[in-house]
């Protein structure tokens, strides 16, 4: 059987599509975020990876990115804090002088049936997954609007499209990202037109969402194997997805040539929502 290993997948997408671009990826040092950083770096981008707590892991990941010969840095911050978001974006602007691509990837789950869900479980998940994307986008957008170019990619979820038992908080946060994405996309486009910075042949300022299905990362560690088996049986392709399979859509949307794609939700889910 022909297989494609990770190294081959990574090298097959290497290129210079994002040369001279600076990207900030929240939750960028593990799982899907780490795969996004690798893939953006593979396209020549300078990569700033956000992380919340694990400094050692962040430093190890930084060395990995540097081995890809990428210019890279790691930035600690809690996306649920508006102040941290502002500081993190400003650190990147100070370090590199620009921010071209923001990927709002940081996310958490606190799964419980609704009747057992404490108010705090609800607020916590909304604060990280949805408010975090809002706080980060607000600061980044100000800079991108000034320059007249940029890319924002929000990592939502199939659960935002379909709902899921035990995930009312998570599903609401991920559905919320669709409205956030489309409204930001409209505002960005309108603002550029109004300020005379919209250029028919230019890079533009786009905002899109990616909605992964179930992807093999530490986030699924809390899901019992029996439940994962059931999920697999509902996926036409018969398997969970891999982080790099999400990352390739992010670097595609981030490219200058994707200027005519905005306000969209890109599914990467093995056909689960067909
Ligand atoms: P993960 O748990 O491995 O990574 C989550 C990342 O978010 C970590 O790097 C973590 O440090 C960061 N993070 C968490 N709270 C934070 C905070 N308050 N401030 C800053 N960073 C924080 O999970 P995974 O799977 O890589 O998830 C990445 C994104 O993809 C999440 O938004 C998740 O909801 C989404 N997603 C994941 C799916 C999956 O099946 N694994 C499916 C669909 C979407």
XYZ file of C-alpha atoms and ligand atoms in Angstrom:
318
model
C 0.000 0.000 0.000
C 1.375 3.450 -0.898
C 1.720 5.694 2.128
C 2.874 9.253 2.634
C 4.940 9.757 5.759
C 5.049 13.034 7.632
C 8.513 13.983 6.407
C 7.447 13.437 2.816
C 4.232 15.403 3.317
C 6.176 18.255 4.841
C 8.799 18.342 2.118
C 6.195 18.034 -0.622
C 4.672 21.346 0.455
C 7.975 23.222 0.937
C 8.212 26.410 -1.064
C 8.486 30.170 -0.893
C 4.814 31.141 -0.981
C 5.140 33.018 2.312
C 8.629 34.463 1.984
C 8.938 37.812 3.839
C 5.662 37.183 5.663
C 5.413 37.193 9.455
C 2.900 34.843 11.075
C 1.650 34.585 14.655
C -0.008 31.307 15.648
C -1.694 31.081 19.065
C -1.290 27.736 20.811
C 1.449 27.218 18.254
C 3.831 24.890 20.089
C 1.918 21.621 19.990
C -0.789 19.711 18.114
C -2.482 21.450 15.202
C -0.818 24.776 16.057
C 2.660 23.242 15.840
C 1.803 21.665 12.470
C 0.592 25.076 11.259
C 3.853 26.706 12.382
C 5.902 24.023 10.595
C 3.918 24.404 7.404
C 4.069 28.230 7.414
C 7.815 28.031 8.087
C 8.160 25.535 5.228
C 6.668 28.176 2.944
C 9.291 30.673 4.041
C 7.342 32.597 6.694
C 8.866 33.971 9.880
C 6.904 32.263 12.624
C 5.955 33.526 16.098
C 4.354 30.745 18.123
C 2.181 31.618 21.110
C 1.996 29.344 24.147
C 0.221 29.569 27.474
C 2.254 27.695 30.101
C 4.828 25.068 29.142
C 8.015 27.083 28.582
C 10.303 24.037 28.173
C 8.125 22.613 25.469
C 7.981 25.998 23.746
C 11.787 26.264 23.783
C 12.140 22.738 22.392
C 9.687 23.552 19.627
C 11.557 26.764 18.852
C 14.734 24.735 18.282
C 12.791 22.436 15.959
C 11.594 25.422 13.900
C 15.122 26.819 13.769
C 16.287 23.488 12.385
C 13.895 24.099 9.491
C 16.022 27.215 8.957
C 13.070 29.389 9.816
C 13.256 32.686 11.658
C 11.107 31.943 14.684
C 10.246 32.976 18.225
C 7.899 31.899 21.014
C 5.650 34.221 23.024
C 3.970 33.423 26.321
C 0.443 34.703 26.906
C -3.080 33.764 27.904
C -5.438 34.494 25.007
C -8.348 34.825 27.428
C -6.705 38.026 28.635
C -7.147 41.066 26.387
C -3.990 42.557 27.901
C -1.877 39.470 27.119
C -3.185 39.472 23.544
C -2.232 43.096 23.075
C 1.214 42.515 24.560
C 1.849 39.400 22.445
C 0.914 41.079 19.162
C 3.018 44.106 20.111
C 6.006 41.856 20.928
C 5.797 40.416 17.423
C 5.461 43.871 15.855
C 8.442 45.142 17.811
C 10.544 42.115 16.936
C 9.750 41.872 13.230
C 8.186 45.230 12.342
C 5.083 43.663 10.816
C 2.410 40.997 11.171
C 0.984 39.507 7.991
C -0.764 36.375 9.216
C -2.641 35.704 12.441
C -3.841 32.174 13.152
C -6.236 31.946 16.097
C -5.629 28.319 17.007
C -5.515 28.216 20.836
C -8.427 26.259 22.227
C -9.592 24.147 25.143
C -12.362 21.731 26.014
C -14.172 21.237 29.318
C -16.662 18.536 28.362
C -19.760 17.800 30.440
C -23.436 17.169 29.829
C -25.265 20.482 29.983
C -27.045 19.677 33.243
C -23.683 19.083 34.914
C -21.893 21.998 33.324
C -20.928 24.665 35.846
C -21.221 28.305 34.815
C -17.451 28.508 35.092
C -16.984 25.619 32.619
C -19.037 27.640 30.153
C -17.235 30.962 30.689
C -13.763 29.390 30.645
C -14.202 27.728 27.248
C -15.877 30.784 25.712
C -13.119 33.018 27.111
C -10.254 31.059 25.524
C -11.828 29.843 22.292
C -13.969 32.800 21.276
C -12.952 35.894 23.264
C -9.301 34.941 22.658
C -9.832 35.036 18.881
C -11.638 38.379 19.215
C -8.921 39.984 21.389
C -6.099 38.799 19.125
C -7.900 39.779 15.914
C -8.765 43.232 17.206
C -5.121 44.158 17.867
C -3.798 42.471 14.713
C -6.489 43.971 12.508
C -5.629 47.517 13.508
C -2.099 46.980 12.183
C -3.269 45.078 9.095
C -5.805 47.793 8.201
C -3.100 50.423 8.439
C -0.956 48.419 6.001
C -3.915 47.410 3.855
C -2.937 43.726 3.769
C -3.229 40.688 6.015
C -4.612 37.263 6.682
C -6.565 36.036 9.695
C -7.380 32.341 9.952
C -9.584 31.113 12.799
C -9.421 27.449 13.773
C -13.000 26.449 14.506
C -14.317 22.865 14.544
C -16.792 20.458 12.976
C -18.418 20.555 16.420
C -19.323 24.199 15.716
C -21.175 23.000 12.618
C -22.837 19.845 13.945
C -22.934 20.239 17.741
C -21.816 17.403 20.013
C -23.042 15.691 23.144
C -21.124 16.964 26.173
C -19.743 19.991 24.338
C -22.361 22.780 24.505
C -19.696 25.257 25.641
C -17.128 24.163 23.045
C -19.701 23.966 20.212
C -21.042 27.436 21.032
C -17.505 28.866 21.061
C -16.679 27.254 17.724
C -19.998 28.308 16.080
C -19.322 31.767 17.439
C -16.127 31.787 15.391
C -18.157 31.547 12.181
C -19.988 34.793 12.979
C -16.750 36.395 14.142
C -14.982 35.347 10.930
C -17.693 36.572 8.570
C -18.188 39.887 10.372
C -14.439 40.583 10.527
C -14.150 39.646 6.845
C -16.886 42.112 5.917
C -15.494 44.881 8.103
C -11.966 44.376 6.782
C -13.129 44.502 3.160
C -15.362 47.550 3.734
C -12.606 49.355 5.597
C -10.082 48.772 2.827
C -12.502 50.014 0.175
C -13.302 53.103 2.224
C -9.674 53.963 2.884
C -8.764 53.502 -0.783
C -6.383 50.639 0.077
C -8.353 47.972 -1.777
C -6.428 46.955 -4.876
C -8.001 44.617 -7.418
C -4.675 42.883 -7.990
C -3.336 43.195 -4.450
C -2.937 40.848 -1.499
C -5.940 42.249 0.351
C -7.020 41.542 3.899
C -8.949 38.319 4.278
C -10.491 36.509 7.238
C -11.409 32.832 7.022
C -12.138 29.891 9.300
C -10.978 26.296 9.105
C -13.240 23.685 10.657
C -11.288 20.489 11.344
C -13.033 17.232 12.081
C -11.511 14.922 14.699
C -7.724 15.255 14.555
C -5.145 13.098 16.369
C -3.747 15.451 19.013
C -3.504 15.650 22.800
C -6.920 17.320 22.794
C -8.437 13.898 22.112
C -6.574 12.299 25.042
C -9.610 12.807 27.271
C -11.965 11.110 24.798
C -12.484 7.402 25.657
C -11.312 4.898 22.994
C -14.882 3.562 22.678
C -16.141 7.009 21.762
C -13.279 7.467 19.273
C -14.219 4.153 17.628
C -17.763 5.401 17.207
C -16.502 8.673 15.738
C -14.260 6.750 13.290
C -17.286 4.773 12.149
C -19.049 8.043 11.262
C -16.170 9.334 9.122
C -16.466 8.273 5.456
C -12.647 8.121 5.171
C -12.617 5.766 8.187
C -9.889 7.456 10.226
C -9.087 10.513 12.303
C -7.284 13.406 10.639
C -3.661 14.441 11.158
C -2.514 17.920 12.231
C -0.562 18.526 9.008
C -3.754 17.867 7.024
C -5.289 20.911 8.703
C -2.092 22.957 8.418
C -1.960 22.730 4.622
C -5.306 24.525 4.342
C -4.026 27.274 6.643
C -0.931 27.942 4.571
C -3.043 27.886 1.403
C -5.432 30.504 2.838
C -2.463 32.551 4.065
C -0.866 32.850 0.632
C -0.978 36.156 -1.261
C -2.735 34.389 -4.136
C -5.706 33.496 -1.910
C -6.796 37.155 -1.976
C -10.269 36.403 -3.366
C -11.233 33.984 -0.571
C -12.745 35.672 2.464
C -15.445 35.013 5.070
C -15.384 31.275 4.328
C -15.358 28.128 6.436
C -13.011 25.411 5.146
C -13.818 21.931 6.400
C -11.075 19.295 6.867
C -12.990 16.358 8.265
C -12.702 13.191 6.158
C -16.208 13.806 4.843
C -17.875 13.540 8.244
C -20.395 16.331 7.597
C -21.559 15.082 4.166
P -4.061 20.931 21.876
O -4.734 20.816 23.189
O -2.944 20.033 21.533
O -3.568 22.428 21.637
C -4.245 23.548 22.123
C -3.259 24.693 22.197
O -3.929 25.830 22.731
C -2.096 24.375 23.135
O -0.901 24.796 22.522
C -2.390 25.221 24.360
O -1.235 25.658 25.035
C -3.111 26.403 23.731
N -3.933 27.096 24.727
C -4.891 26.564 25.508
N -5.391 27.509 26.334
C -4.714 28.654 26.048
C -4.770 29.979 26.557
N -5.631 30.330 27.540
N -3.937 30.917 26.038
C -3.057 30.596 25.062
N -2.969 29.350 24.540
C -3.783 28.401 25.037
O -5.237 20.802 20.824
P -5.288 20.770 19.245
O -6.060 19.580 18.890
O -3.970 21.003 18.636
O -6.239 22.037 19.005
C -5.873 23.209 18.312
C -7.142 23.916 17.867
O -7.840 23.090 16.968
C -8.106 24.206 19.016
O -8.700 25.478 18.813
C -9.143 23.114 18.876
O -10.372 23.494 19.395
C -9.181 22.953 17.375
N -9.700 21.678 16.932
C -9.133 20.493 17.331
C -9.671 19.298 16.902
C -9.126 17.965 17.301
O -9.800 16.947 17.052
N -7.944 17.860 17.873
C -10.834 19.275 16.012
C -11.324 20.558 15.630
C -10.759 21.709 16.085
